[in-house]
Short mmCIF file of C-alpha atoms and ligand atoms in Angstrom, two decimals:
data_model
loop_
_atom_site.label_atom_id
_atom_site.label_comp_id
_atom_site.label_asym_id
_atom_site.label_seq_id
_atom_site.Cartn_x
_atom_site.Cartn_y
_atom_site.Cartn_z
CA MET Q 111 -19.07 17.78 16.75
CA GLU Q 112 -15.55 16.76 14.80
CA ASN Q 113 -11.98 18.18 14.97
CA ARG Q 114 -12.31 20.32 11.79
CA GLU Q 115 -8.63 21.75 11.38
CA ILE Q 116 -6.98 23.44 8.73
CA GLU Q 117 -3.58 21.79 7.70
CA LEU Q 118 -0.44 23.22 7.82
CA GLU Q 119 0.92 22.69 4.62
CA PHE Q 120 4.65 22.00 4.40
CA SER Q 121 7.05 22.17 1.32
CA ILE Q 122 11.21 22.40 0.55
CA LYS Q 123 13.29 24.83 -0.28
CA SER Q 124 16.53 25.88 -1.39
CA GLY Q 125 18.30 29.10 -1.01
CA ALA Q 126 19.39 31.85 0.96
CA PRO Q 127 17.82 32.43 3.86
CA GLU Q 128 18.59 36.41 3.62
CA LYS Q 129 16.45 36.45 -0.23
CA GLN Q 130 13.44 34.30 1.77
CA ARG Q 131 10.08 36.74 1.08
CA THR Q 132 8.27 35.37 3.61
CA ALA Q 133 6.60 36.34 6.98
CA CYS Q 134 9.49 34.79 9.19
CA VAL Q 135 12.67 32.98 9.08
CA VAL Q 136 13.64 30.77 11.78
CA VAL Q 137 17.09 30.23 12.88
CA GLY Q 138 18.92 27.90 15.20
CA VAL Q 139 21.09 29.63 17.97
CA PHE Q 140 23.77 26.79 19.88
CA GLU Q 141 24.27 27.35 23.66
CA GLY Q 142 27.09 30.15 23.83
CA ARG Q 143 25.63 32.70 21.25
CA LYS Q 144 26.93 30.54 18.18
CA LEU Q 145 24.02 30.62 14.80
CA SER Q 146 24.11 27.80 12.82
CA ASP Q 147 25.05 27.92 9.54
CA PRO Q 148 21.69 30.19 8.46
CA GLY Q 149 21.83 32.03 11.11
CA GLN Q 150 25.47 32.89 9.85
CA GLU Q 151 24.31 33.81 6.56
CA ILE Q 152 21.90 36.19 8.06
CA ASP Q 153 24.26 37.77 10.11
CA ARG Q 154 26.39 38.61 6.88
CA ALA Q 155 23.98 40.33 5.28
CA SER Q 156 22.34 42.03 7.57
CA GLY Q 157 25.96 43.48 8.24
CA GLY Q 158 26.40 41.72 11.39
CA HIS Q 159 22.73 42.90 13.30
CA LEU Q 160 22.53 39.35 14.93
CA ALA Q 161 25.85 38.80 16.38
CA GLY Q 162 25.56 42.50 17.40
CA ILE Q 163 21.63 41.42 19.81
CA LEU Q 164 23.53 37.78 20.90
CA ARG Q 165 26.73 39.69 22.17
CA GLY Q 166 24.07 42.11 24.05
CA GLY Q 167 22.42 38.62 26.22
CA ASP Q 168 19.18 38.52 24.69
CA MET Q 169 19.49 35.42 23.61
CA GLU Q 170 22.10 32.59 25.29
CA GLY Q 171 21.21 29.87 22.98
CA LYS Q 172 19.52 27.51 25.49
CA ALA Q 173 17.07 24.98 24.38
CA GLY Q 174 13.42 26.32 24.37
CA ALA Q 175 14.69 29.68 24.17
CA THR Q 176 12.85 32.08 21.67
CA LEU Q 177 13.62 35.49 20.47
CA LEU Q 178 11.77 36.83 17.30
CA LEU Q 179 13.15 39.94 15.68
CA HIS Q 180 11.27 42.67 13.45
CA ALA Q 181 13.29 44.62 10.71
CA VAL Q 182 16.46 42.77 10.71
CA PRO Q 183 18.43 45.07 7.89
CA ASP Q 184 18.64 43.40 4.55
CA VAL Q 185 17.22 40.48 5.27
CA LEU Q 186 13.45 39.82 2.51
CA ALA Q 187 11.72 38.39 5.60
CA ASP Q 188 9.44 40.94 8.13
CA ARG Q 189 10.73 38.79 10.95
CA VAL Q 190 13.32 36.78 12.43
CA LEU Q 191 12.84 34.22 14.97
CA LEU Q 192 15.53 32.75 16.96
CA VAL Q 193 15.56 29.63 18.17
CA GLY Q 194 17.65 28.21 21.01
CA LEU Q 195 19.43 24.84 20.40
CA GLY Q 196 21.02 24.13 23.80
CA LYS Q 197 24.89 22.36 23.10
CA GLU Q 198 26.13 22.03 20.13
CA ARG Q 199 27.60 18.40 21.59
CA GLU Q 200 24.47 17.42 22.92
CA PHE Q 201 22.11 17.67 19.88
CA HIS Q 202 20.84 14.85 19.22
CA GLU Q 203 17.46 13.70 17.95
CA LYS Q 204 15.03 14.47 20.77
CA ALA Q 205 16.28 18.19 20.57
CA TYR Q 206 16.44 18.36 17.28
CA ARG Q 207 12.51 17.53 17.40
CA ASP Q 208 12.36 19.78 20.15
CA ALA Q 209 13.20 22.88 18.76
CA ILE Q 210 11.22 21.99 15.89
CA ALA Q 211 8.54 21.81 18.22
CA THR Q 212 9.07 25.11 19.58
CA SER Q 213 9.54 27.29 16.61
CA VAL Q 214 6.13 26.19 15.32
CA ARG Q 215 4.10 26.77 18.46
CA THR Q 216 6.25 29.97 18.55
CA LEU Q 217 5.12 30.64 15.27
CA ARG Q 218 1.43 30.33 15.65
CA ASP Q 219 1.52 32.04 18.96
CA THR Q 220 3.44 35.37 17.32
CA GLY Q 221 0.56 35.73 14.02
CA SER Q 222 2.94 34.44 11.10
CA MET Q 223 1.05 33.28 8.50
CA GLU Q 224 4.35 31.33 7.18
CA ALA Q 225 7.75 30.65 7.65
CA VAL Q 226 10.82 29.30 6.51
CA ILE Q 227 12.17 27.15 8.86
CA THR Q 228 15.92 27.01 8.25
CA LEU Q 229 16.39 24.16 11.21
CA SER Q 230 16.01 21.17 9.35
CA GLU Q 231 19.66 21.80 7.77
CA LEU Q 232 21.07 21.19 11.12
CA ALA Q 233 23.16 18.31 11.36
CA VAL Q 234 22.13 15.40 13.96
CA LYS Q 235 24.79 13.15 14.18
CA LYS Q 236 24.36 9.54 11.50
CA ARG Q 237 20.94 10.87 10.33
CA ASP Q 238 20.56 12.43 6.54
CA VAL Q 239 18.23 15.06 4.91
CA THR Q 240 15.72 12.53 4.63
CA TRP Q 241 15.08 11.88 7.82
CA ASN Q 242 15.55 15.30 8.79
CA VAL Q 243 12.91 16.38 7.13
CA GLU Q 244 10.55 13.68 7.80
CA GLN Q 245 11.06 14.26 11.26
CA ALA Q 246 10.73 18.09 11.24
CA VAL Q 247 7.23 17.42 9.36
CA ILE Q 248 6.17 15.23 12.31
CA ALA Q 249 7.01 17.22 15.17
CA ALA Q 250 6.01 20.57 13.47
CA HIS Q 251 2.68 18.71 12.52
CA ALA Q 252 2.10 17.12 16.10
CA ALA Q 253 2.98 20.71 17.99
CA LEU Q 254 -0.15 21.39 16.58
CA TYR Q 255 -1.69 18.82 17.58
CA ARG Q 256 -4.98 19.40 19.30
CA PHE Q 257 -8.62 17.56 20.46
CA ASP Q 258 -11.17 19.40 20.84
CA ARG Q 259 -14.23 17.70 19.40
CA MET Q 260 -15.57 17.36 22.91
CA LYS Q 261 -14.97 20.88 23.59
CA SER Q 262 -18.35 22.80 23.51
CA LYS Q 263 -16.66 25.93 22.32
CA ARG Q 264 -13.31 26.03 20.03
CA GLU Q 265 -11.02 27.77 22.30
CA ASP Q 266 -9.18 30.02 19.73
CA ALA Q 267 -10.33 28.23 16.00
CA ARG Q 268 -7.77 31.32 14.42
CA ARG Q 269 -4.25 29.63 14.18
CA PRO Q 270 -2.69 31.79 11.39
CA LEU Q 271 0.67 29.27 10.63
CA LYS Q 272 -0.63 28.08 7.16
CA ARG Q 273 2.56 27.13 5.47
CA ALA Q 274 6.18 26.07 6.43
CA VAL Q 275 8.79 25.59 4.32
CA PHE Q 276 11.85 23.42 5.25
CA THR Q 277 14.76 24.17 3.85
CA VAL Q 278 18.04 22.09 2.13
CA SER Q 279 21.58 23.52 2.37
CA ARG Q 280 22.11 22.27 -1.69
CA ARG Q 281 19.55 22.27 -4.62
CA GLY Q 282 20.92 18.89 -4.57
CA GLU Q 283 19.39 17.67 -1.50
CA LEU Q 284 16.01 19.02 -2.66
CA LYS Q 285 15.07 15.26 -4.02
CA ALA Q 286 15.87 13.59 -0.84
CA GLY Q 287 13.92 16.25 1.41
CA GLU Q 288 10.78 15.56 -1.08
CA ALA Q 289 11.43 12.42 0.42
CA GLY Q 290 11.16 13.00 3.44
CA LEU Q 291 8.65 15.37 3.28
CA ALA Q 292 6.07 12.87 1.83
CA ARG Q 293 7.35 10.04 4.89
CA GLY Q 294 6.70 12.55 7.26
CA LEU Q 295 2.57 13.37 5.89
CA ALA Q 296 1.99 9.97 5.85
CA ILE Q 297 3.66 9.19 9.02
CA ALA Q 298 1.88 12.62 11.00
CA HIS Q 299 -1.32 11.51 9.70
CA GLY Q 300 -1.24 8.31 10.58
CA ILE Q 301 -0.43 9.81 14.13
CA ASP Q 302 -3.20 12.18 13.94
CA LEU Q 303 -6.14 8.92 13.28
CA ALA Q 304 -4.10 6.59 16.31
CA LYS Q 305 -4.27 9.73 19.02
CA ASP Q 306 -8.31 11.15 17.83
CA LEU Q 307 -8.84 7.30 18.36
CA GLY Q 308 -7.32 7.37 21.39
CA ASN Q 309 -8.36 10.96 22.87
CA THR Q 310 -12.40 9.79 21.86
CA PRO Q 311 -13.53 8.87 25.13
CA SER Q 312 -15.47 5.63 25.53
CA ASN Q 313 -18.91 6.56 25.85
CA VAL Q 314 -18.49 7.15 21.76
CA CYS Q 315 -15.26 5.46 20.29
CA THR Q 316 -17.14 1.98 21.03
CA PRO Q 317 -16.07 -1.59 19.58
CA GLU Q 318 -18.79 -0.55 16.68
CA TYR Q 319 -17.43 3.04 16.61
CA LEU Q 320 -13.68 1.33 16.22
CA ALA Q 321 -15.15 -0.95 13.30
CA ALA Q 322 -17.08 2.07 11.46
CA GLU Q 323 -13.64 4.08 11.33
CA ALA Q 324 -11.87 1.12 9.79
CA LYS Q 325 -14.67 1.13 7.05
CA LYS Q 326 -14.31 4.38 6.12
CA LEU Q 327 -10.25 4.07 6.20
CA ALA Q 328 -11.01 1.15 3.66
CA LYS Q 329 -13.31 3.18 1.54
CA THR Q 330 -11.00 6.14 1.59
CA TYR Q 331 -7.73 3.83 0.46
CA GLY Q 332 -9.14 0.49 -1.01
CA PHE Q 333 -8.43 -1.59 1.47
CA GLY Q 334 -10.25 -4.88 2.17
CA CYS Q 335 -12.76 -4.61 5.65
CA GLU Q 336 -14.33 -7.04 7.27
CA VAL Q 337 -15.61 -7.06 10.45
CA LEU Q 338 -16.80 -9.99 12.69
CA ASP Q 339 -19.79 -9.95 15.03
CA GLN Q 340 -20.66 -11.70 18.04
CA ALA Q 341 -21.70 -14.76 15.95
CA ALA Q 342 -18.90 -14.95 13.55
CA CYS Q 343 -16.68 -14.61 16.25
CA GLU Q 344 -18.36 -17.67 18.02
CA LYS Q 345 -18.89 -19.78 15.32
CA LEU Q 346 -14.50 -19.18 14.88
CA GLY Q 347 -14.22 -20.87 18.37
CA MET Q 348 -12.97 -17.58 19.46
CA GLY Q 349 -13.97 -18.34 22.71
CA SER Q 350 -11.42 -16.34 24.98
CA PHE Q 351 -11.91 -13.09 23.20
CA LEU Q 352 -15.65 -13.25 23.79
CA SER Q 353 -15.17 -14.12 26.98
CA VAL Q 354 -13.85 -10.19 27.70
CA GLY Q 355 -17.04 -8.60 26.47
CA LYS Q 356 -19.63 -10.47 28.66
CA GLY Q 357 -19.87 -7.79 31.16
CA SER Q 358 -20.42 -5.41 28.63
CA ASP Q 359 -23.45 -4.21 26.95
CA LYS Q 360 -22.05 -2.41 24.02
CA PRO Q 361 -21.21 -5.80 21.03
CA PRO Q 362 -17.90 -6.77 20.98
CA ARG Q 363 -16.41 -6.60 16.88
CA PHE Q 364 -13.19 -7.98 15.46
CA ILE Q 365 -12.23 -6.05 13.19
CA VAL Q 366 -10.07 -7.12 9.64
CA LEU Q 367 -8.24 -5.09 7.15
CA LYS Q 368 -6.53 -6.11 3.81
CA HIS Q 369 -3.95 -4.23 2.27
CA ASN Q 370 -3.43 -5.84 -0.91
CA GLY Q 371 -0.13 -3.72 -2.36
CA GLY Q 372 2.43 -6.72 -3.21
CA ARG Q 373 1.94 -9.20 -5.53
CA LYS Q 374 -0.45 -12.06 -4.79
CA GLY Q 375 1.05 -14.77 -3.20
CA ASP Q 376 3.30 -12.97 -1.18
CA LYS Q 377 3.32 -13.23 2.19
CA PRO Q 378 1.38 -10.78 4.36
CA VAL Q 379 2.55 -8.86 7.39
CA VAL Q 380 0.07 -8.76 9.99
CA LEU Q 381 -0.61 -6.16 12.69
CA VAL Q 382 -2.54 -6.88 15.64
CA GLY Q 383 -3.91 -4.49 17.91
CA LYS Q 384 -5.66 -4.68 21.79
CA ALA Q 385 -8.85 -2.77 21.44
CA ILE Q 386 -10.34 -2.57 24.91
CA THR Q 387 -12.07 0.68 24.52
CA PHE Q 388 -12.40 0.89 28.50
CA ASP Q 389 -11.06 -1.82 30.96
CA ALA Q 390 -12.49 -1.47 34.26
CA GLY Q 391 -10.66 -4.76 35.34
CA GLY Q 392 -13.84 -6.69 34.93
CA ILE Q 393 -14.65 -8.27 38.42
CA SER Q 394 -11.52 -8.05 39.41
CA LEU Q 395 -12.37 -4.27 39.87
CA LYS Q 396 -9.27 -1.54 39.21
CA PRO Q 397 -8.90 1.20 42.00
CA PRO Q 398 -10.09 4.01 41.08
CA ALA Q 399 -7.04 6.51 40.34
CA GLU Q 400 -6.23 7.23 37.26
CA MET Q 401 -9.05 4.82 35.79
CA ASP Q 402 -9.98 6.95 33.33
CA GLU Q 403 -6.69 6.18 31.51
CA MET Q 404 -8.15 2.88 31.03
CA ASN Q 405 -9.83 4.50 28.17
CA TYR Q 406 -6.58 4.62 25.92
CA ASP Q 407 -6.87 0.60 26.56
CA MET Q 408 -7.72 0.45 22.41
CA SER Q 409 -4.29 2.31 21.40
CA GLY Q 410 -2.91 -1.04 20.31
CA GLY Q 411 -5.69 -1.56 17.55
CA GLY Q 412 -5.84 2.94 17.10
CA ALA Q 413 -2.54 2.27 16.23
CA VAL Q 414 -2.95 -0.57 13.88
CA LEU Q 415 -5.73 1.81 11.76
CA GLY Q 416 -3.09 5.17 11.84
CA ALA Q 417 -0.68 2.27 10.47
CA PHE Q 418 -2.72 1.77 7.84
CA ARG Q 419 -3.75 4.71 6.85
CA ALA Q 420 -0.16 5.94 6.26
CA VAL Q 421 0.28 2.53 4.04
CA GLY Q 422 -2.95 3.71 2.32
CA GLU Q 423 -1.04 7.22 1.98
CA LEU Q 424 2.20 5.73 0.99
CA LYS Q 425 0.38 2.93 -1.34
CA LEU Q 426 3.24 0.81 0.02
CA PRO Q 427 3.83 -2.18 -2.59
CA LEU Q 428 3.31 -4.78 0.41
CA ASN Q 429 0.76 -7.26 1.67
CA VAL Q 430 -0.38 -6.47 4.94
CA ILE Q 431 -3.24 -7.19 7.17
CA GLY Q 432 -4.59 -5.38 10.61
CA LEU Q 433 -6.59 -7.26 13.19
CA VAL Q 434 -8.52 -5.55 15.68
CA PRO Q 435 -10.30 -7.50 18.22
CA SER Q 436 -12.36 -5.36 20.36
CA CYS Q 437 -14.68 -4.97 23.44
CA GLU Q 438 -15.12 -3.48 26.56
CA ASN Q 439 -14.17 -4.55 29.85
CA LEU Q 440 -16.72 -3.98 32.66
CA PRO Q 441 -17.96 -5.89 35.24
CA ASP Q 442 -21.59 -7.44 35.93
CA ALA Q 443 -24.25 -10.62 36.04
CA HIS Q 444 -22.69 -12.06 32.83
CA ALA Q 445 -18.84 -10.77 32.90
CA ASN Q 446 -15.98 -13.46 33.43
CA LYS Q 447 -15.25 -14.14 37.30
CA PRO Q 448 -12.20 -15.25 38.57
CA GLY Q 449 -11.96 -18.95 38.63
CA ASP Q 450 -13.70 -19.20 35.11
CA ILE Q 451 -12.20 -21.80 32.70
CA VAL Q 452 -12.40 -20.42 29.60
CA THR Q 453 -11.37 -22.18 25.72
CA SER Q 454 -9.70 -20.35 23.58
CA MET Q 455 -10.03 -20.18 19.57
CA SER Q 456 -6.39 -22.06 19.65
CA GLY Q 457 -8.27 -25.35 21.51
CA GLN Q 458 -6.04 -24.48 24.66
CA THR Q 459 -7.81 -23.92 27.53
CA ILE Q 460 -7.56 -21.06 29.93
CA GLU Q 461 -8.10 -20.34 33.56
CA ILE Q 462 -9.21 -16.72 34.22
CA LEU Q 463 -7.32 -15.84 37.50
CA ASN Q 464 -7.45 -11.95 37.30
CA THR Q 465 -9.90 -10.67 35.15
CA ASP Q 466 -8.30 -7.35 34.75
CA ALA Q 467 -5.73 -9.59 32.95
CA GLU Q 468 -7.78 -9.15 29.99
CA GLY Q 469 -5.61 -7.67 27.15
CA ARG Q 470 -3.99 -11.16 26.77
CA LEU Q 471 -7.61 -13.00 26.73
CA ILE Q 472 -8.48 -11.19 23.09
CA LEU Q 473 -4.97 -11.25 21.32
CA CYS Q 474 -4.55 -15.17 22.14
CA ASP Q 475 -7.46 -15.54 19.93
CA ALA Q 476 -6.69 -12.48 17.97
CA LEU Q 477 -2.63 -14.82 16.88
CA THR Q 478 -4.41 -17.47 16.18
CA TYR Q 479 -7.28 -16.28 13.93
CA ALA Q 480 -3.89 -14.58 12.11
CA GLU Q 481 -2.29 -17.70 11.10
CA ARG Q 482 -5.09 -18.28 8.16
CA PHE Q 483 -2.72 -15.65 6.45
CA GLU Q 484 0.30 -17.51 6.73
CA PRO Q 485 1.74 -14.53 7.71
CA ASP Q 486 5.28 -13.54 7.00
CA ALA Q 487 5.60 -12.05 10.19
CA VAL Q 488 2.81 -10.96 12.68
CA ILE Q 489 3.16 -8.11 14.97
CA ASP Q 490 0.77 -7.66 17.96
CA LEU Q 491 0.74 -4.73 19.59
CA ALA Q 492 -0.94 -3.83 23.64
CA THR Q 493 -1.27 -1.66 26.19
CA LEU Q 494 -0.66 -4.82 28.35
CA THR Q 495 0.49 -4.25 31.96
CA GLY Q 496 1.09 -2.01 34.17
CA ALA Q 497 4.26 -3.23 35.03
CA CYS Q 498 6.00 -2.63 31.44
CA VAL Q 499 5.46 1.10 32.77
CA ILE Q 500 7.09 0.31 35.64
CA ALA Q 501 10.49 -1.70 34.18
CA LEU Q 502 10.40 0.51 31.06
CA GLY Q 503 8.50 4.35 31.41
CA ALA Q 504 7.69 6.25 29.11
CA HIS Q 505 10.58 6.28 26.71
CA PRO Q 506 10.45 2.70 24.48
CA SER Q 507 7.83 0.13 23.96
CA ALA Q 508 8.89 -3.31 25.03
CA LEU Q 509 9.70 -5.39 22.39
CA PHE Q 510 9.62 -9.26 22.64
CA ALA Q 511 10.14 -11.55 19.88
CA ASN Q 512 10.36 -15.17 19.21
CA HIS Q 513 12.46 -14.55 15.94
CA ASP Q 514 16.03 -12.57 16.34
CA PRO Q 515 16.11 -11.12 13.38
CA LEU Q 516 12.24 -10.16 13.19
CA ALA Q 517 13.70 -8.41 16.27
CA ARG Q 518 16.20 -6.93 14.96
CA GLU Q 519 14.06 -5.40 12.02
CA ILE Q 520 11.75 -3.79 14.35
CA GLU Q 521 14.43 -2.50 16.14
CA HIS Q 522 16.34 -0.97 13.55
CA ALA Q 523 13.28 0.54 12.11
CA ALA Q 524 12.22 1.97 15.72
CA ASP Q 525 15.41 3.65 15.79
CA HIS Q 526 14.92 5.53 12.55
CA ALA Q 527 11.82 6.52 13.28
CA TRP Q 528 13.12 7.51 16.57
CA ASP Q 529 9.54 5.47 18.28
CA ARG Q 530 12.36 3.29 20.79
CA VAL Q 531 12.17 -0.03 21.55
CA TRP Q 532 13.72 -2.35 24.18
CA ARG Q 533 13.99 -5.60 23.66
CA MET Q 534 12.88 -7.72 27.03
CA PRO Q 535 13.69 -11.29 27.29
CA LEU Q 536 10.93 -14.26 26.34
CA TRP Q 537 13.00 -17.16 28.12
CA ASP Q 538 11.18 -20.35 28.97
CA ASP Q 539 11.99 -19.67 31.86
CA TYR Q 540 8.86 -17.64 32.74
CA GLN Q 541 6.65 -20.20 31.45
CA ASP Q 542 6.27 -21.65 34.09
CA GLN Q 543 4.38 -18.88 36.09
CA LEU Q 544 1.42 -19.36 33.69
CA LYS Q 545 1.13 -23.50 35.26
CA SER Q 546 -2.67 -23.67 36.57
CA SER Q 547 -3.69 -27.11 38.02
CA LEU Q 548 -7.22 -27.28 36.45
CA ALA Q 549 -6.65 -25.81 32.86
CA ASP Q 550 -4.23 -25.82 30.39
CA MET Q 551 -2.35 -22.56 31.76
CA ALA Q 552 -3.76 -19.56 33.74
CA ASN Q 553 -3.94 -16.02 32.65
CA ILE Q 554 -1.48 -13.97 35.20
CA GLY Q 555 2.05 -15.28 36.54
CA GLY Q 556 1.99 -13.32 39.51
CA ARG Q 557 3.77 -9.81 40.80
CA PRO Q 558 7.35 -10.73 39.25
CA ALA Q 559 8.41 -9.71 35.86
CA GLY Q 560 4.46 -9.26 34.93
CA SER Q 561 5.31 -7.71 31.46
CA ILE Q 562 7.78 -10.95 30.64
CA THR Q 563 4.58 -13.81 32.01
CA ALA Q 564 2.34 -11.53 29.92
CA ALA Q 565 4.46 -11.65 26.75
CA CYS Q 566 4.82 -15.42 27.28
CA PHE Q 567 0.98 -16.06 27.55
CA LEU Q 568 1.05 -14.64 24.33
CA SER Q 569 3.90 -16.77 22.64
CA ARG Q 570 1.77 -19.72 23.12
CA PHE Q 571 -0.51 -18.77 20.51
CA ALA Q 572 1.99 -17.66 18.19
CA LYS Q 573 4.21 -20.82 18.03
CA LYS Q 574 3.34 -21.41 14.04
CA TYR Q 575 5.03 -17.84 12.46
CA HIS Q 576 7.94 -15.36 13.66
CA TRP Q 577 5.99 -13.20 16.44
CA ALA Q 578 6.98 -10.06 17.49
CA HIS Q 579 4.74 -8.41 20.95
CA LEU Q 580 5.20 -4.52 21.62
CA ASP Q 581 3.95 -3.31 24.97
CA ILE Q 582 2.75 0.10 24.74
CA ALA Q 583 1.26 0.50 28.15
CA GLY Q 584 4.01 3.17 29.15
CA THR Q 585 4.62 4.82 25.82
CA ALA Q 586 0.99 5.17 23.96
CA TYR Q 587 -0.36 8.03 26.24
CA LYS Q 588 0.12 10.28 28.86
CA GLY Q 589 -1.92 10.12 31.87
CA GLY Q 590 -2.62 13.57 34.34
CA ARG Q 591 -3.60 16.56 33.75
CA ASP Q 592 -2.65 16.52 30.32
CA LYS Q 593 -3.61 13.20 29.38
CA GLY Q 594 -3.97 12.58 25.71
CA SER Q 595 -2.13 9.80 23.38
CA THR Q 596 0.64 9.64 21.77
CA GLY Q 597 0.00 8.22 18.48
CA ARG Q 598 2.85 5.52 19.10
CA PRO Q 599 4.12 3.46 17.79
CA VAL Q 600 2.34 4.50 14.68
CA ALA Q 601 6.21 6.27 13.46
CA LEU Q 602 7.64 2.44 14.59
CA LEU Q 603 5.22 0.38 12.27
CA VAL Q 604 5.29 2.84 9.26
CA HIS Q 605 9.06 2.60 9.22
CA PHE Q 606 9.17 -1.67 9.58
CA LEU Q 607 6.64 -1.53 6.89
CA LEU Q 608 8.40 1.12 4.63
CA ALA Q 609 11.59 -1.32 5.19
CA ARG Q 610 10.14 -4.24 3.80
CA ALA Q 611 9.08 -2.24 0.78
CA GLU Q 612 12.23 -1.11 -0.46
CA ASN Q 613 13.65 -4.69 0.30
N1 BES Z 9 -4.62 -2.12 30.13
C1 BES Z 9 -4.32 -2.63 31.31
C2 BES Z 9 -2.41 -2.52 31.23
C3 BES Z 9 -1.87 -1.27 31.80
C4 BES Z 9 -2.01 -0.65 33.28
C5 BES Z 9 -1.66 -0.19 30.80
C6 BES Z 9 -1.71 0.80 33.37
C7 BES Z 9 -1.53 1.07 31.04
C8 BES Z 9 -1.29 0.89 32.42
C9 BES Z 9 -4.30 -4.66 31.62
O1 BES Z 9 -4.95 -4.92 30.88
C10 BES Z 9 -4.37 -4.38 33.08
O2 BES Z 9 -5.10 -4.66 33.73
N2 BES Z 9 -2.92 -5.54 33.46
C11 BES Z 9 -2.98 -6.20 34.43
C12 BES Z 9 -2.40 -7.18 34.33
C13 BES Z 9 -2.56 -8.23 35.98
C14 BES Z 9 -3.57 -8.29 36.42
C15 BES Z 9 -1.52 -9.15 35.72
C16 BES Z 9 -1.96 -4.70 35.41
O3 BES Z 9 -0.79 -4.79 34.56
O4 BES Z 9 -2.28 -4.50 36.20
MN1 MN Z 10 -6.52 -5.04 32.49
ZN1 ZN Z 11 -6.60 -3.39 29.93
#
């Protein structure tokens, strides 16, 4: 049962669209029946054939519309696919990525083996050729992603689309295009891994499974990898982390990945990912509706592994550490109970008032463990709070940070990766909500500002370094009938690291 896929191959080319000897040339049409530049070239070469079709009213240029044309005169390609782009003035990042995805899906469904896609030449405000190609590769790859390893039969194993060529408008842009292609592919592969891990059900994707996946990655890319078991974590005093897994018979694992791409002695970036392979809530049991989605509660850890895959592929000249505390949060006779008090690795004691606020209990020990690397920056990723989904929905991840320059660096990377974040306050004023009469702190802060008090809790374990926290509860997966992992925020992490590698 494996996801065996024929991968779509990408390349970059410049040259006249009408002279492309290929199964299909894809050109964009803006609303108002306005052909993009490559479309106009094809139109001229074909003696106004496209303009005639547009005048006939078959394609207005609305976003998402497609029209496949055969036998366009004096064009070497077998077919021309017109793809609607929407209003030209509103053609931004999302419209661009959507148009690429629509093209690729249409090509797949109409049986083209290969295609030359000219949408990569479209102007997206403030973006350059490298960005266009990188995003095209990511969007195209994602459009063909499927997760069918759990199906007894593969639906339509035949996927004819094998090669996609993205065009740039001048020869001088080829180099920039190639750079975008390399980045895009590495990011796409990282996203794939995060998605596969997220989508794999928790009866298969256990803490041990994640550890085995980390070891595989380490072998492929030459990372260091250490997996701490229960006994090793006990020795370290990770009383908070270990308390969460007690109600499960799946043993906990604390995964450590090391990429030593930088100079010896260069302070590393540490990525920490929450990996609760299933979150039933524990004794503070969750209601049944949508509980299946708590399969995605390991998405922070999945994103760390995904980012490492990209880091390995790109051989980034940086030192990066990945920490993935992983266990399962279930109710049973051994489980944490409301009112229990545990001692974290930092020595601080925690009164567990709600066993469902378990993410912060595993992350706090990982944040303390991170100190030993004398990190330059620590970024944790976690599907931490439902409150985050209420506050921001599915579009940005929530960003919290104890250091403004680090926050700005992440905001910049997020914009560049088009994997967006929105900064939230981490004011001391909120810390009071975590007061406990019996222990150093409680693990919950009441209903108001739930994602902020969760971040405040973590901040108490991240005082020794520059730290940022991304609450990805709304962005890491989508629920419902079409549920699935999004692979976010792998792209953001890779861009953050790429920017650091360039400086
Ligand atoms: N994994 C959940 C957060 C979550 C909820 C992610 C919904 C995605 C969608 C987390 O462990 C949790 O249960 N948080 C509680 C905290 C509360 C008890 C303070 C929550 O958000 O309800
Ligand atoms: Mn929970
Ligand atoms: Zn959780």
